[in-house]
C-alpha atoms as one frame of an Amber mdcrd trajectory, in Angstrom:
protein
  24.872  21.773  38.119  23.107  19.036  36.227  25.262  19.700  33.308  28.390
  19.283  35.418  27.176  15.964  36.855  26.493  14.828  33.340  29.953  15.780
  32.201  31.654  13.998  35.108  29.395  10.806  34.541  30.511  10.678  30.991
  34.048  11.051  31.783  33.791   8.127  34.386  32.132   6.019  31.556  34.974
   6.826  29.119  37.604   5.935  31.822  35.814   2.834  32.318  35.734   1.765
  28.848  39.388   2.556  28.308  40.308   0.597  31.393  38.358  -2.384  30.440
  39.770  -2.587  26.866  43.142  -2.013  28.074  42.869  -4.708  30.521  41.780
  -7.091  27.942  44.367  -6.197  25.500  47.314  -6.299  28.174  46.189  -9.486
  29.627  46.285 -11.049  26.319  49.720  -9.432  25.348  51.581  -9.011  28.692
  52.813  -5.555  29.779  56.557  -6.799  29.811  56.423  -8.205  26.380  54.897
  -4.763  25.131  57.713  -2.788  26.802  60.324  -5.136  25.464  58.971  -4.309
  22.038  59.082  -0.644  22.922  62.643  -0.703  23.870  63.863  -1.548  20.509
  62.197   1.550  18.912  64.378   3.548  16.378  64.536   7.341  17.677  64.812
   8.489  14.239  61.440   6.597  13.254  59.711   8.151  16.238  60.880  11.654
  15.517  59.689  11.197  11.789  56.238  10.043  13.120  56.210  13.355  15.298
  57.110  15.439  12.051  54.459  13.797  10.027  51.836  14.529  12.704  52.856
  18.182  12.751  52.993  18.359   9.062  49.352  16.767   8.972  48.270  19.786
  11.401  49.696  22.285   9.176  47.912  20.729   5.985  44.570  20.569   8.273
  45.043  24.251   8.632  45.412  24.867   4.910  42.118  22.890   4.668  40.353
  24.832   7.106  41.413  28.035   5.466  39.796  26.854   2.318  36.498  26.555
   4.252  37.078  30.042   5.864  38.005  32.366   2.939  39.099  35.800   4.170
  38.463  35.320   7.607  41.847  34.588   9.441  45.327  34.085   8.413  47.300
  30.863   8.606  49.075  31.329  11.296  46.180  32.217  13.621  44.206  29.269
  12.127  47.180  26.890  12.911  47.401  28.078  16.415  43.792  27.380  16.776
  44.031  23.846  15.201  46.981  22.941  17.497  44.986  23.926  20.544  42.188
  21.790  19.546  44.448  18.869  18.862  46.050  19.250  22.355  42.637  19.255
  23.910  41.486  16.214  21.906  44.778  14.404  22.789  45.598  15.465  26.418
  42.267  16.290  27.909  39.478  14.355  26.388  36.232  13.899  27.964  36.717
  17.202  29.860  36.309  19.554  27.017  36.666  18.644  23.193  39.213  20.187
  21.014  36.771  21.157  18.426  34.798  23.007  21.092  37.847  25.021  22.239
  39.012  25.960  18.815  35.339  26.790  17.853  35.118  29.080  20.726  38.338
  31.033  19.807  37.295  31.088  16.088  33.721  32.403  17.191  35.374  35.030
  19.478  37.758  36.190  16.583  34.664  36.312  13.922  31.587  36.716  15.830
  29.787  34.244  13.291  28.508  31.198  15.176  26.818  29.379  12.155  30.156
  29.809  10.160  32.229  28.494  12.915  30.016  25.436  13.374  29.778  24.620
   9.783  33.512  25.041   9.021  34.513  22.631  11.779  31.679  20.130  10.823
  32.943  20.357   7.018  36.552  20.141   8.153  35.853  16.851   9.886  33.414
  15.506   7.310  35.771  15.940   4.447  38.351  14.250   6.311  36.124  11.284
   6.836  35.094  11.200   3.314  39.026  11.071   2.315  39.643   8.382   5.130
  36.880   6.055   3.686  37.850   6.629   0.062  41.508   5.515   0.748  40.246
   2.514   2.475  37.600   1.640  -0.276  39.944   2.074  -3.102  42.428  -0.218
  -1.456  39.927  -2.773  -0.410  39.762  -4.810  -3.684  43.555  -5.062  -3.975
  43.768  -6.110  -0.116  40.755  -8.172   0.246  42.914 -11.163   0.765  43.833
  -9.473   4.122  40.166  -9.736   5.278  38.785 -12.575   3.412  37.101 -15.205
   5.695  37.402 -12.964   8.808  34.831 -11.770  11.037  35.156  -8.266   9.732
  35.261  -9.071   6.126  31.980  -6.924   5.353  32.798  -4.251   7.944  33.951
  -1.617   5.601  30.939  -1.979   3.025  28.580  -1.599   6.086  30.572   1.359
   7.290  30.571   3.109   3.710  26.838   2.386   3.137  25.987   3.741   6.658
  28.038   6.820   5.762  26.341   7.643   2.501  22.992   7.050   4.077  23.788
   9.569   6.897  25.050  12.009   4.357  21.987  11.801   2.281  19.774  12.530
   5.415  21.950  15.457   6.474  22.579  17.103   3.189  20.158  15.719   0.831
  16.946  15.951   3.192  18.370  18.693   4.954  17.413  17.310   8.387  17.743
  20.067  10.970  17.189  22.983   8.550  14.277  24.246  10.834  16.481  24.307
  13.944  17.744  27.830  14.296  21.189  27.251  15.275  21.560  24.861  12.385
  19.998  26.922   9.543  23.158  28.912   8.897  24.953  25.683   8.580  22.754
  24.587   5.644  23.300  28.129   4.040  26.947  27.764   4.292  26.902  24.132
   2.797  24.600  25.492  -0.079  26.923  28.235  -0.979  29.925  25.808  -1.042
  28.568  22.721  -2.606  28.639  24.258  -6.291  32.277  25.421  -5.572  33.974
  22.176  -6.916  37.401  23.618  -7.018  37.458  24.509  -3.293  35.856  21.267
  -2.414  38.355  19.485  -4.670  41.278  21.071  -2.990  39.869  20.213   0.437
  39.445  16.614  -0.383  43.138  16.430  -2.048  44.571  17.906   1.235  42.485
  15.463   3.298  44.022  12.577   1.306  47.674  13.968   2.129  46.459  14.400
   5.934  45.234  10.850   6.170  48.183   9.283   4.323  50.623  11.149   6.520
  49.065   9.415   9.466  49.128   6.008   7.879  52.620   6.506   6.839  53.562
   7.315  10.292  52.407   4.216  11.622  54.337   2.187   8.934  57.456   4.183
   9.924  56.837   3.251  13.567  56.392  -0.545  12.582  59.573  -0.154  10.630
  61.252   1.307  13.620  60.840  -1.677  15.806  61.712  -4.109  12.970  58.184
  -5.052  11.791  57.694  -5.073   7.942  53.942  -4.671   7.549  52.666  -4.538
   3.994  51.713  -0.834   3.324  48.644  -1.962   1.466  47.307  -3.617   4.712
  47.895  -0.305   6.580  45.800   1.435   3.768  42.906  -0.971   4.604  43.187
  -1.348   8.514  44.387   2.066   9.584  41.310   4.029   8.209  38.879   1.539
  10.086  41.057   1.808  13.167  40.856   5.629  13.155  37.079   5.387  12.673
  36.746   3.245  15.702  39.210   5.465  17.680  37.100   8.644  17.135  34.030
   6.987  18.665  33.454   9.155  21.713  33.410   6.313  24.025  36.931   6.206
  25.597  39.760   8.387  26.526  41.625   9.461  23.581  40.702   6.086  21.987
  43.142   4.359  24.607  42.095   0.517  24.801  39.736   0.935  21.809  42.623
   1.720  19.508  45.007  -0.922  20.965  42.195  -3.584  20.799  41.596  -2.562
  17.084  45.340  -2.677  16.294  45.420  -6.286  17.762  42.304  -7.502  16.008
  43.153  -6.088  12.585  46.875  -6.705  12.267  46.485 -10.209  13.810  44.799
 -10.891  10.565  48.359 -10.714   8.964  49.899 -12.397  11.897  51.403  -9.621
  13.693  51.823 -10.753  17.270  49.249  -8.934  19.870  52.473  -7.352  21.732
  53.766  -5.900  18.659  50.362  -4.423  17.468  49.916  -2.856  20.966  53.413
  -1.432  20.889  52.727   0.129  17.618  49.604   1.514  18.826  51.053   3.152
  21.930  54.029   4.527  19.874  51.460   6.227  17.553  49.522   7.638  20.339
  52.808   8.812  22.137  54.098  10.372  19.063  50.733  12.264  18.418  50.680
  13.387  22.053  54.157  14.828  21.824  53.264  16.663  18.637  50.314  18.182
  20.139  52.186  19.717  23.111  52.794  22.610  20.763  49.067  23.422  21.238
  49.600  23.737  25.001  52.093  26.577  24.241  49.604  28.395  22.003  46.904
  27.821  24.575  49.232  29.430  27.383  49.541  32.398  25.010  45.940  32.664
  24.587  45.432  32.727  28.133  47.877  35.312  28.794  46.309  37.517  26.380
  42.790  37.147  27.908
């Protein structure tokens, strides 16, 4: 009962955060202006963004497969990945997508530590690729951030990520916790397999580029020519903010970040908000395949 109350309270807090941020953004942009921008959206660009999202999920599955050698086939893992994406996008705050796909993976393999470790490493390597793209682009696109209040945001994030990684993997914090001990055994087994890790990082770069390119295409779809270099710097940071578990599917937080970052290159707030909405809608549309897969699982049960 206490756990249920805690979940409901957390959901209410997330709803409040999303509502406040959306109110702040829309009060600045104007809802009518945002809809006016959305009306000019190219259908081809929108469909292309959905396709890129689906492609990213497939490549993510291939990455997950590398971290789960000999366990399950690509078709099965893709189904689980889409179910996780659906829950992350459509029903956030109620039950996490990683928890759902982790549950089904555990039911299929019976290996709890492997399930936990593979999902964590899948996410972790994705973040490594995201920060790597942003870090490499940073010197070339520093002019977009120079003199702004977020000029040193990326260096601080990268340094924090490195310190956290050293604490988790270098000092092996949590090794004495029974449920996490298997995770460290898993990591130790793979940290010396550079070929597998290298492939996983390469696939992660492709995944992140597909998301960045989707936003670039959506911007073109409404007649906005945003420098691709700016997208390489801004979007990884926006994604990092969006993944913070403080809102519903990143709503409000994502739009606020779009307005703040793309405002640095003089993109109007209503345009930045419209691009953010289009990106969210396209990923939502793509994640609906996960609903179909979930219904199939429920029927089997």
